[in-house]
């Protein structure tokens, strides 16, 4: 199988859990300290060896496109004023990867969004990275890179898994299967947002996926499922009849920016790690 160099970032959803702000600011553009969420996602992709990225966007998500597009007037101004650090921070965005955009016209679900990437992906293996989640690696290898390493050794699709408490299984795609090692599960089923009783385990799909292009064949045959939407999870279950698939308990933690408390926690988490913000913020928190 060729190396994994393509990633798609679905970012078309409304962000209903973050209204009213998400009405006109894409949730993927919300700042974590001074960078939008989606920049963390793109940087994870690039650090994992991805060179080509396709965003799937929709009405109201144009800000993502503008963010990764060069703005010569601003760059010239910063250059003329000798603001080299600022200039570097914006110029970097133009050269991170080759980035393209496609529109999902109707909100028909994650599976439908992914279908929009079919011609971009062609016959290559590819990653899906949900644009509203930051995955912070606990090792030097980014989380997507960890998936790529397993993909290379197994030559099969690999999905990021996270163990979640029982009461939260109904929020996620849930894996069923057998553990081949402490970190790797050989998958036998996937269920989208099951009840506690239906859940085959407490291992949840965690915003990063690595697939062979066969997923497009099963997606094309997937009928609307949970919530009347075309669910990627249903296509993943159908994929198991054609190919093996693995789930990886990655080393790291997930920051889900799509809900208010986790968004705020992520800001504190990153700000407390940064030299320019940590000391003042820590002092402020201590006096609360
Ligand atoms: C989506 C997927 C779900 C997955 C989750 C987090 O759900 O449908 O299977 O577990 O992302 O990666 P959503 O958060 O869009 O409701």
PDB file of C-alpha atoms and ligand atoms in Angstrom:
ATOM      1  CA  UNK A   1       0.000   0.000   0.000  1.00  0.00           C
ATOM      2  CA  UNK A   2       1.341   3.526  -0.794  1.00  0.00           C
ATOM      3  CA  UNK A   3       2.318   5.799   2.115  1.00  0.00           C
ATOM      4  CA  UNK A   4      -0.450   7.891   3.717  1.00  0.00           C
ATOM      5  CA  UNK A   5      -0.118  11.475   2.458  1.00  0.00           C
ATOM      6  CA  UNK A   6      -3.757  12.576   2.151  1.00  0.00           C
ATOM      7  CA  UNK A   7      -6.141  13.693   4.875  1.00  0.00           C
ATOM      8  CA  UNK A   8      -9.670  14.991   4.806  1.00  0.00           C
ATOM      9  CA  UNK A   9     -11.050  17.277   7.486  1.00  0.00           C
ATOM     10  CA  UNK A  10     -14.860  17.311   7.705  1.00  0.00           C
ATOM     11  CA  UNK A  11     -15.864  20.724   9.033  1.00  0.00           C
ATOM     12  CA  UNK A  12     -19.337  21.264   7.624  1.00  0.00           C
ATOM     13  CA  UNK A  13     -21.521  20.627  10.694  1.00  0.00           C
ATOM     14  CA  UNK A  14     -23.510  23.396  12.369  1.00  0.00           C
ATOM     15  CA  UNK A  15     -21.927  23.241  15.808  1.00  0.00           C
ATOM     16  CA  UNK A  16     -25.279  23.254  17.586  1.00  0.00           C
ATOM     17  CA  UNK A  17     -23.696  22.604  20.984  1.00  0.00           C
ATOM     18  CA  UNK A  18     -21.864  25.911  20.657  1.00  0.00           C
ATOM     19  CA  UNK A  19     -24.679  28.225  19.671  1.00  0.00           C
ATOM     20  CA  UNK A  20     -25.015  31.160  19.493  1.00  0.00           C
ATOM     21  CA  UNK A  21     -21.292  31.746  18.728  1.00  0.00           C
ATOM     22  CA  UNK A  22     -21.242  28.952  16.103  1.00  0.00           C
ATOM     23  CA  UNK A  23     -23.941  30.721  14.104  1.00  0.00           C
ATOM     24  CA  UNK A  24     -21.374  32.869  12.323  1.00  0.00           C
ATOM     25  CA  UNK A  25     -17.976  31.687  13.633  1.00  0.00           C
ATOM     26  CA  UNK A  26     -17.193  28.114  12.603  1.00  0.00           C
ATOM     27  CA  UNK A  27     -16.514  26.098  15.758  1.00  0.00           C
ATOM     28  CA  UNK A  28     -13.331  24.869  14.061  1.00  0.00           C
ATOM     29  CA  UNK A  29     -12.121  28.502  14.053  1.00  0.00           C
ATOM     30  CA  UNK A  30     -12.550  29.066  17.783  1.00  0.00           C
ATOM     31  CA  UNK A  31      -9.240  30.001  19.391  1.00  0.00           C
ATOM     32  CA  UNK A  32      -7.276  27.793  21.704  1.00  0.00           C
ATOM     33  CA  UNK A  33      -5.052  30.555  23.100  1.00  0.00           C
ATOM     34  CA  UNK A  34      -4.129  32.264  19.800  1.00  0.00           C
ATOM     35  CA  UNK A  35      -4.596  29.590  17.148  1.00  0.00           C
ATOM     36  CA  UNK A  36      -7.876  28.200  15.819  1.00  0.00           C
ATOM     37  CA  UNK A  37      -8.670  24.582  16.654  1.00  0.00           C
ATOM     38  CA  UNK A  38      -8.259  23.601  13.049  1.00  0.00           C
ATOM     39  CA  UNK A  39      -4.650  24.765  12.959  1.00  0.00           C
ATOM     40  CA  UNK A  40      -3.802  22.222  15.655  1.00  0.00           C
ATOM     41  CA  UNK A  41      -5.473  19.585  13.473  1.00  0.00           C
ATOM     42  CA  UNK A  42      -3.552  20.614  10.342  1.00  0.00           C
ATOM     43  CA  UNK A  43      -0.280  20.724  12.299  1.00  0.00           C
ATOM     44  CA  UNK A  44      -0.934  17.187  13.604  1.00  0.00           C
ATOM     45  CA  UNK A  45      -1.512  16.066  10.004  1.00  0.00           C
ATOM     46  CA  UNK A  46       1.648  17.704   8.680  1.00  0.00           C
ATOM     47  CA  UNK A  47       3.779  16.379  11.554  1.00  0.00           C
ATOM     48  CA  UNK A  48       2.443  12.901  10.667  1.00  0.00           C
ATOM     49  CA  UNK A  49       3.607  13.134   7.032  1.00  0.00           C
ATOM     50  CA  UNK A  50       0.416  14.412   5.367  1.00  0.00           C
ATOM     51  CA  UNK A  51       1.070  16.666   2.351  1.00  0.00           C
ATOM     52  CA  UNK A  52      -2.453  17.071   0.890  1.00  0.00           C
ATOM     53  CA  UNK A  53      -5.554  18.092   2.811  1.00  0.00           C
ATOM     54  CA  UNK A  54      -9.165  18.430   1.720  1.00  0.00           C
ATOM     55  CA  UNK A  55     -11.581  20.346   3.940  1.00  0.00           C
ATOM     56  CA  UNK A  56     -15.270  19.591   3.602  1.00  0.00           C
ATOM     57  CA  UNK A  57     -17.069  22.820   4.450  1.00  0.00           C
ATOM     58  CA  UNK A  58     -20.499  24.388   4.068  1.00  0.00           C
ATOM     59  CA  UNK A  59     -22.214  27.747   4.203  1.00  0.00           C
ATOM     60  CA  UNK A  60     -20.811  29.926   6.989  1.00  0.00           C
ATOM     61  CA  UNK A  61     -17.455  28.089   7.064  1.00  0.00           C
ATOM     62  CA  UNK A  62     -15.584  30.361   4.649  1.00  0.00           C
ATOM     63  CA  UNK A  63     -13.413  31.687   7.484  1.00  0.00           C
ATOM     64  CA  UNK A  64     -11.511  28.379   7.409  1.00  0.00           C
ATOM     65  CA  UNK A  65     -10.690  28.872   3.733  1.00  0.00           C
ATOM     66  CA  UNK A  66      -9.559  32.462   4.261  1.00  0.00           C
ATOM     67  CA  UNK A  67      -7.391  31.441   7.197  1.00  0.00           C
ATOM     68  CA  UNK A  68      -5.264  29.092   5.098  1.00  0.00           C
ATOM     69  CA  UNK A  69      -5.116  31.435   2.095  1.00  0.00           C
ATOM     70  CA  UNK A  70      -2.295  33.978   1.759  1.00  0.00           C
ATOM     71  CA  UNK A  71      -3.104  37.628   2.407  1.00  0.00           C
ATOM     72  CA  UNK A  72      -0.375  39.605   0.564  1.00  0.00           C
ATOM     73  CA  UNK A  73      -1.516  43.032   1.855  1.00  0.00           C
ATOM     74  CA  UNK A  74      -1.095  41.886   5.463  1.00  0.00           C
ATOM     75  CA  UNK A  75       2.207  40.139   4.761  1.00  0.00           C
ATOM     76  CA  UNK A  76       3.640  43.231   2.989  1.00  0.00           C
ATOM     77  CA  UNK A  77       2.562  45.446   5.840  1.00  0.00           C
ATOM     78  CA  UNK A  78       4.181  43.201   8.467  1.00  0.00           C
ATOM     79  CA  UNK A  79       7.351  42.990   6.347  1.00  0.00           C
ATOM     80  CA  UNK A  80       7.534  46.764   5.931  1.00  0.00           C
ATOM     81  CA  UNK A  81       7.138  47.267   9.678  1.00  0.00           C
ATOM     82  CA  UNK A  82       9.770  44.652  10.510  1.00  0.00           C
ATOM     83  CA  UNK A  83       7.281  42.528  12.479  1.00  0.00           C
ATOM     84  CA  UNK A  84       9.092  39.320  11.668  1.00  0.00           C
ATOM     85  CA  UNK A  85       7.519  37.014  14.298  1.00  0.00           C
ATOM     86  CA  UNK A  86       3.994  37.989  13.228  1.00  0.00           C
ATOM     87  CA  UNK A  87       4.969  37.682   9.561  1.00  0.00           C
ATOM     88  CA  UNK A  88       6.364  34.207  10.168  1.00  0.00           C
ATOM     89  CA  UNK A  89       3.172  33.147  11.979  1.00  0.00           C
ATOM     90  CA  UNK A  90       0.942  34.079   9.031  1.00  0.00           C
ATOM     91  CA  UNK A  91       3.302  33.021   6.217  1.00  0.00           C
ATOM     92  CA  UNK A  92       3.565  29.575   7.794  1.00  0.00           C
ATOM     93  CA  UNK A  93      -0.128  29.015   7.190  1.00  0.00           C
ATOM     94  CA  UNK A  94       0.293  29.237   3.404  1.00  0.00           C
ATOM     95  CA  UNK A  95       2.956  26.569   3.274  1.00  0.00           C
ATOM     96  CA  UNK A  96       1.885  23.930   5.803  1.00  0.00           C
ATOM     97  CA  UNK A  97       0.343  21.638   3.175  1.00  0.00           C
ATOM     98  CA  UNK A  98      -1.524  21.700  -0.126  1.00  0.00           C
ATOM     99  CA  UNK A  99      -5.021  22.541   1.106  1.00  0.00           C
ATOM    100  CA  UNK A 100      -8.236  22.312  -0.916  1.00  0.00           C
ATOM    101  CA  UNK A 101     -11.894  22.833  -0.098  1.00  0.00           C
ATOM    102  CA  UNK A 102     -15.123  21.224  -1.204  1.00  0.00           C
ATOM    103  CA  UNK A 103     -18.680  22.106  -0.208  1.00  0.00           C
ATOM    104  CA  UNK A 104     -21.227  19.758   1.310  1.00  0.00           C
ATOM    105  CA  UNK A 105     -24.497  21.331   0.148  1.00  0.00           C
ATOM    106  CA  UNK A 106     -26.875  19.510   2.488  1.00  0.00           C
ATOM    107  CA  UNK A 107     -26.210  18.322   6.035  1.00  0.00           C
ATOM    108  CA  UNK A 108     -26.738  14.617   5.391  1.00  0.00           C
ATOM    109  CA  UNK A 109     -24.265  13.284   7.934  1.00  0.00           C
ATOM    110  CA  UNK A 110     -20.561  12.510   8.372  1.00  0.00           C
ATOM    111  CA  UNK A 111     -20.715   9.619   5.897  1.00  0.00           C
ATOM    112  CA  UNK A 112     -22.097  11.921   3.210  1.00  0.00           C
ATOM    113  CA  UNK A 113     -19.433  14.540   3.990  1.00  0.00           C
ATOM    114  CA  UNK A 114     -16.695  11.926   3.552  1.00  0.00           C
ATOM    115  CA  UNK A 115     -18.198  10.846   0.195  1.00  0.00           C
ATOM    116  CA  UNK A 116     -17.347  14.334  -1.097  1.00  0.00           C
ATOM    117  CA  UNK A 117     -13.665  13.357  -0.863  1.00  0.00           C
ATOM    118  CA  UNK A 118     -13.867  10.386  -3.215  1.00  0.00           C
ATOM    119  CA  UNK A 119     -12.121  11.927  -6.226  1.00  0.00           C
ATOM    120  CA  UNK A 120      -9.527  13.668  -4.005  1.00  0.00           C
ATOM    121  CA  UNK A 121      -8.629  10.337  -2.400  1.00  0.00           C
ATOM    122  CA  UNK A 122      -8.651   8.192  -5.569  1.00  0.00           C
ATOM    123  CA  UNK A 123      -7.027   4.806  -4.921  1.00  0.00           C
ATOM    124  CA  UNK A 124      -4.902   5.871  -1.970  1.00  0.00           C
ATOM    125  CA  UNK A 125      -5.226   5.162   1.735  1.00  0.00           C
ATOM    126  CA  UNK A 126      -6.259   8.332   3.570  1.00  0.00           C
ATOM    127  CA  UNK A 127      -6.937   9.861   6.977  1.00  0.00           C
ATOM    128  CA  UNK A 128     -10.112  11.436   8.302  1.00  0.00           C
ATOM    129  CA  UNK A 129      -9.529  14.030  11.032  1.00  0.00           C
ATOM    130  CA  UNK A 130     -12.575  15.622  12.631  1.00  0.00           C
ATOM    131  CA  UNK A 131     -12.011  19.376  12.593  1.00  0.00           C
ATOM    132  CA  UNK A 132     -13.428  20.078  16.054  1.00  0.00           C
ATOM    133  CA  UNK A 133     -11.106  17.816  18.058  1.00  0.00           C
ATOM    134  CA  UNK A 134      -7.509  18.332  19.078  1.00  0.00           C
ATOM    135  CA  UNK A 135      -5.653  15.106  19.804  1.00  0.00           C
ATOM    136  CA  UNK A 136      -2.681  15.820  22.012  1.00  0.00           C
ATOM    137  CA  UNK A 137      -0.111  13.065  21.834  1.00  0.00           C
ATOM    138  CA  UNK A 138       1.583  11.736  24.943  1.00  0.00           C
ATOM    139  CA  UNK A 139       4.629  10.783  22.851  1.00  0.00           C
ATOM    140  CA  UNK A 140       6.825  12.503  20.274  1.00  0.00           C
ATOM    141  CA  UNK A 141       4.729  10.864  17.539  1.00  0.00           C
ATOM    142  CA  UNK A 142       1.446  12.698  16.812  1.00  0.00           C
ATOM    143  CA  UNK A 143      -1.746  10.654  17.232  1.00  0.00           C
ATOM    144  CA  UNK A 144      -2.337  10.412  13.471  1.00  0.00           C
ATOM    145  CA  UNK A 145       1.295   9.283  13.131  1.00  0.00           C
ATOM    146  CA  UNK A 146       0.581   6.501  15.668  1.00  0.00           C
ATOM    147  CA  UNK A 147      -2.316   5.354  13.467  1.00  0.00           C
ATOM    148  CA  UNK A 148      -0.119   5.498  10.372  1.00  0.00           C
ATOM    149  CA  UNK A 149       2.501   3.291  12.095  1.00  0.00           C
ATOM    150  CA  UNK A 150      -0.128   0.613  12.848  1.00  0.00           C
ATOM    151  CA  UNK A 151      -1.531   0.948   9.329  1.00  0.00           C
ATOM    152  CA  UNK A 152       1.939   0.294   7.883  1.00  0.00           C
ATOM    153  CA  UNK A 153       2.466  -2.802   9.971  1.00  0.00           C
ATOM    154  CA  UNK A 154      -1.055  -4.264   9.537  1.00  0.00           C
ATOM    155  CA  UNK A 155      -1.763  -2.979   6.008  1.00  0.00           C
ATOM    156  CA  UNK A 156      -5.357  -2.418   7.091  1.00  0.00           C
ATOM    157  CA  UNK A 157      -7.647   0.385   8.221  1.00  0.00           C
ATOM    158  CA  UNK A 158      -7.045   1.710  11.757  1.00  0.00           C
ATOM    159  CA  UNK A 159      -9.325   3.916  13.871  1.00  0.00           C
ATOM    160  CA  UNK A 160      -8.382   5.888  17.011  1.00  0.00           C
ATOM    161  CA  UNK A 161     -10.093   4.569  20.147  1.00  0.00           C
ATOM    162  CA  UNK A 162     -10.589   6.056  23.568  1.00  0.00           C
ATOM    163  CA  UNK A 163     -12.037   4.316  26.628  1.00  0.00           C
ATOM    164  CA  UNK A 164     -15.098   6.289  27.818  1.00  0.00           C
ATOM    165  CA  UNK A 165     -17.306   5.958  30.922  1.00  0.00           C
ATOM    166  CA  UNK A 166     -20.430   3.840  30.504  1.00  0.00           C
ATOM    167  CA  UNK A 167     -22.805   6.801  30.586  1.00  0.00           C
ATOM    168  CA  UNK A 168     -20.997   8.359  27.611  1.00  0.00           C
ATOM    169  CA  UNK A 169     -21.106   5.437  25.143  1.00  0.00           C
ATOM    170  CA  UNK A 170     -24.341   6.864  23.700  1.00  0.00           C
ATOM    171  CA  UNK A 171     -22.396   9.876  22.357  1.00  0.00           C
ATOM    172  CA  UNK A 172     -19.924   7.974  20.202  1.00  0.00           C
ATOM    173  CA  UNK A 173     -19.309   5.325  17.603  1.00  0.00           C
ATOM    174  CA  UNK A 174     -18.423   2.239  19.690  1.00  0.00           C
ATOM    175  CA  UNK A 175     -16.076  -0.612  18.758  1.00  0.00           C
ATOM    176  CA  UNK A 176     -16.617  -4.312  19.335  1.00  0.00           C
ATOM    177  CA  UNK A 177     -13.814  -6.849  18.954  1.00  0.00           C
ATOM    178  CA  UNK A 178     -10.929  -8.585  20.662  1.00  0.00           C
ATOM    179  CA  UNK A 179      -7.768  -7.029  22.051  1.00  0.00           C
ATOM    180  CA  UNK A 180      -4.695  -8.321  20.198  1.00  0.00           C
ATOM    181  CA  UNK A 181      -2.456  -6.415  22.561  1.00  0.00           C
ATOM    182  CA  UNK A 182      -2.914  -3.777  25.220  1.00  0.00           C
ATOM    183  CA  UNK A 183      -3.315  -1.105  22.553  1.00  0.00           C
ATOM    184  CA  UNK A 184      -4.695  -2.831  19.482  1.00  0.00           C
ATOM    185  CA  UNK A 185      -8.218  -4.208  18.976  1.00  0.00           C
ATOM    186  CA  UNK A 186      -9.157  -6.430  16.045  1.00  0.00           C
ATOM    187  CA  UNK A 187     -12.591  -5.061  15.205  1.00  0.00           C
ATOM    188  CA  UNK A 188     -15.650  -7.267  14.734  1.00  0.00           C
ATOM    189  CA  UNK A 189     -18.336  -4.566  14.781  1.00  0.00           C
ATOM    190  CA  UNK A 190     -19.019  -0.840  15.042  1.00  0.00           C
ATOM    191  CA  UNK A 191     -22.216   0.684  16.443  1.00  0.00           C
ATOM    192  CA  UNK A 192     -23.103   4.380  16.196  1.00  0.00           C
ATOM    193  CA  UNK A 193     -24.198   5.947  19.490  1.00  0.00           C
ATOM    194  CA  UNK A 194     -25.609   2.797  21.147  1.00  0.00           C
ATOM    195  CA  UNK A 195     -27.480   2.630  24.420  1.00  0.00           C
ATOM    196  CA  UNK A 196     -25.522   1.186  27.371  1.00  0.00           C
ATOM    197  CA  UNK A 197     -27.276  -2.164  26.804  1.00  0.00           C
ATOM    198  CA  UNK A 198     -26.426  -2.290  23.082  1.00  0.00           C
ATOM    199  CA  UNK A 199     -22.815  -1.099  23.413  1.00  0.00           C
ATOM    200  CA  UNK A 200     -20.305  -3.841  22.507  1.00  0.00           C
ATOM    201  CA  UNK A 201     -17.591  -2.155  24.633  1.00  0.00           C
ATOM    202  CA  UNK A 202     -16.624   1.194  26.124  1.00  0.00           C
ATOM    203  CA  UNK A 203     -14.093   1.929  23.378  1.00  0.00           C
ATOM    204  CA  UNK A 204     -15.228   4.984  21.434  1.00  0.00           C
ATOM    205  CA  UNK A 205     -14.203   6.230  18.003  1.00  0.00           C
ATOM    206  CA  UNK A 206     -12.065   9.255  18.728  1.00  0.00           C
ATOM    207  CA  UNK A 207     -11.983  11.735  15.822  1.00  0.00           C
ATOM    208  CA  UNK A 208      -9.156  10.165  13.771  1.00  0.00           C
ATOM    209  CA  UNK A 209      -9.517   7.398  11.186  1.00  0.00           C
ATOM    210  CA  UNK A 210      -7.228   5.826   8.604  1.00  0.00           C
ATOM    211  CA  UNK A 211      -8.908   3.931   5.801  1.00  0.00           C
ATOM    212  CA  UNK A 212      -8.174   2.057   2.643  1.00  0.00           C
ATOM    213  CA  UNK A 213     -10.223   3.514  -0.255  1.00  0.00           C
ATOM    214  CA  UNK A 214     -12.581   0.496  -0.007  1.00  0.00           C
ATOM    215  CA  UNK A 215     -14.572   2.566   2.527  1.00  0.00           C
ATOM    216  CA  UNK A 216     -16.007   4.530  -0.416  1.00  0.00           C
ATOM    217  CA  UNK A 217     -17.571   1.348  -1.815  1.00  0.00           C
ATOM    218  CA  UNK A 218     -19.349   0.607   1.454  1.00  0.00           C
ATOM    219  CA  UNK A 219     -20.239   4.288   1.974  1.00  0.00           C
ATOM    220  CA  UNK A 220     -21.885   4.408  -1.448  1.00  0.00           C
ATOM    221  CA  UNK A 221     -24.231   1.625  -0.307  1.00  0.00           C
ATOM    222  CA  UNK A 222     -24.937   3.040   3.152  1.00  0.00           C
ATOM    223  CA  UNK A 223     -28.520   4.075   3.810  1.00  0.00           C
ATOM    224  CA  UNK A 224     -29.453   6.792   6.324  1.00  0.00           C
ATOM    225  CA  UNK A 225     -29.059   5.481   9.877  1.00  0.00           C
ATOM    226  CA  UNK A 226     -29.070   7.091  13.340  1.00  0.00           C
ATOM    227  CA  UNK A 227     -30.738  10.514  13.203  1.00  0.00           C
ATOM    228  CA  UNK A 228     -31.686   9.981   9.538  1.00  0.00           C
ATOM    229  CA  UNK A 229     -28.063  10.725   8.536  1.00  0.00           C
ATOM    230  CA  UNK A 230     -25.579   8.735   6.448  1.00  0.00           C
ATOM    231  CA  UNK A 231     -23.355   7.439   9.225  1.00  0.00           C
ATOM    232  CA  UNK A 232     -19.672   6.751   8.602  1.00  0.00           C
ATOM    233  CA  UNK A 233     -19.885   4.192  11.422  1.00  0.00           C
ATOM    234  CA  UNK A 234     -22.422   2.121   9.412  1.00  0.00           C
ATOM    235  CA  UNK A 235     -20.076   2.093   6.404  1.00  0.00           C
ATOM    236  CA  UNK A 236     -17.239   1.037   8.731  1.00  0.00           C
ATOM    237  CA  UNK A 237     -19.324  -1.938   9.896  1.00  0.00           C
ATOM    238  CA  UNK A 238     -19.993  -2.942   6.274  1.00  0.00           C
ATOM    239  CA  UNK A 239     -16.263  -2.601   5.524  1.00  0.00           C
ATOM    240  CA  UNK A 240     -15.582  -5.456   7.959  1.00  0.00           C
ATOM    241  CA  UNK A 241     -17.201  -7.878   5.505  1.00  0.00           C
ATOM    242  CA  UNK A 242     -14.518  -6.914   2.921  1.00  0.00           C
ATOM    243  CA  UNK A 243     -11.378  -6.158   4.921  1.00  0.00           C
ATOM    244  CA  UNK A 244      -9.958  -6.370   8.448  1.00  0.00           C
ATOM    245  CA  UNK A 245      -9.966  -3.242  10.569  1.00  0.00           C
ATOM    246  CA  UNK A 246      -8.172  -2.345  13.796  1.00  0.00           C
ATOM    247  CA  UNK A 247      -8.814   0.072  16.634  1.00  0.00           C
ATOM    248  CA  UNK A 248      -5.861   1.731  18.341  1.00  0.00           C
ATOM    249  CA  UNK A 249      -5.884   2.990  21.918  1.00  0.00           C
ATOM    250  CA  UNK A 250      -3.534   5.836  21.120  1.00  0.00           C
ATOM    251  CA  UNK A 251      -1.169   7.425  23.599  1.00  0.00           C
ATOM    252  CA  UNK A 252      -2.595  10.868  24.204  1.00  0.00           C
ATOM    253  CA  UNK A 253      -5.717  12.791  25.099  1.00  0.00           C
ATOM    254  CA  UNK A 254      -8.589  14.280  23.177  1.00  0.00           C
ATOM    255  CA  UNK A 255      -9.877  17.835  23.503  1.00  0.00           C
ATOM    256  CA  UNK A 256     -13.383  18.040  22.032  1.00  0.00           C
ATOM    257  CA  UNK A 257     -13.918  21.678  21.183  1.00  0.00           C
ATOM    258  CA  UNK A 258     -17.512  21.064  20.134  1.00  0.00           C
ATOM    259  CA  UNK A 259     -18.791  21.450  23.693  1.00  0.00           C
ATOM    260  CA  UNK A 260     -18.454  24.429  26.007  1.00  0.00           C
ATOM    261  CA  UNK A 261     -16.724  22.941  29.024  1.00  0.00           C
ATOM    262  CA  UNK A 262     -14.117  21.036  27.020  1.00  0.00           C
ATOM    263  CA  UNK A 263     -13.478  24.144  24.925  1.00  0.00           C
ATOM    264  CA  UNK A 264     -12.765  26.162  28.068  1.00  0.00           C
ATOM    265  CA  UNK A 265     -10.662  23.370  29.592  1.00  0.00           C
ATOM    266  CA  UNK A 266      -8.594  23.106  26.407  1.00  0.00           C
ATOM    267  CA  UNK A 267      -7.850  26.818  26.540  1.00  0.00           C
ATOM    268  CA  UNK A 268      -6.654  26.564  30.123  1.00  0.00           C
ATOM    269  CA  UNK A 269      -4.713  23.390  29.373  1.00  0.00           C
ATOM    270  CA  UNK A 270      -2.739  24.929  26.506  1.00  0.00           C
ATOM    271  CA  UNK A 271      -2.380  28.378  28.083  1.00  0.00           C
ATOM    272  CA  UNK A 272      -0.889  26.796  31.230  1.00  0.00           C
ATOM    273  CA  UNK A 273       1.782  25.134  29.069  1.00  0.00           C
ATOM    274  CA  UNK A 274       2.889  28.318  27.325  1.00  0.00           C
ATOM    275  CA  UNK A 275       5.627  30.589  28.545  1.00  0.00           C
ATOM    276  CA  UNK A 276       3.861  33.773  27.457  1.00  0.00           C
ATOM    277  CA  UNK A 277       0.619  32.997  29.305  1.00  0.00           C
ATOM    278  CA  UNK A 278       1.229  30.379  32.033  1.00  0.00           C
ATOM    279  CA  UNK A 279       2.544  32.429  34.978  1.00  0.00           C
ATOM    280  CA  UNK A 280      -0.071  35.183  34.832  1.00  0.00           C
ATOM    281  CA  UNK A 281      -2.911  32.752  34.285  1.00  0.00           C
ATOM    282  CA  UNK A 282      -1.769  30.490  37.116  1.00  0.00           C
ATOM    283  CA  UNK A 283      -1.663  33.457  39.502  1.00  0.00           C
ATOM    284  CA  UNK A 284      -5.157  34.476  38.399  1.00  0.00           C
ATOM    285  CA  UNK A 285      -6.551  30.945  38.899  1.00  0.00           C
ATOM    286  CA  UNK A 286      -4.967  30.728  42.345  1.00  0.00           C
ATOM    287  CA  UNK A 287      -6.753  33.867  43.518  1.00  0.00           C
ATOM    288  CA  UNK A 288     -10.205  32.792  42.230  1.00  0.00           C
TER     289      UNK A 288
HETATM  290  C1  LIG B   1     -18.905  11.618  15.295  1.00  0.00           C
HETATM  291  C2  LIG B   1     -19.065  10.145  14.884  1.00  0.00           C
HETATM  292  C3  LIG B   1     -18.903   9.227  16.101  1.00  0.00           C
HETATM  293  C4  LIG B   1     -17.575   9.528  16.776  1.00  0.00           C
HETATM  294  C5  LIG B   1     -17.495  11.023  17.145  1.00  0.00           C
HETATM  295  C6  LIG B   1     -16.150  11.404  17.783  1.00  0.00           C
HETATM  296  O1  LIG B   1     -19.999  11.972  16.101  1.00  0.00           O
HETATM  297  O2  LIG B   1     -20.337   9.959  14.269  1.00  0.00           O
HETATM  298  O3  LIG B   1     -18.936   7.889  15.682  1.00  0.00           O
HETATM  299  O4  LIG B   1     -17.410   8.731  17.935  1.00  0.00           O
HETATM  300  O5  LIG B   1     -17.682  11.827  15.980  1.00  0.00           O
HETATM  301  O6  LIG B   1     -15.073  11.072  16.985  1.00  0.00           O
HETATM  302  P1  LIG B   1     -20.427  13.494  16.386  1.00  0.00           P
HETATM  303  O7  LIG B   1     -19.476  14.009  17.443  1.00  0.00           O
HETATM  304  O8  LIG B   1     -20.273  14.243  15.101  1.00  0.00           O
HETATM  305  O9  LIG B   1     -21.827  13.436  16.869  1.00  0.00           O
END
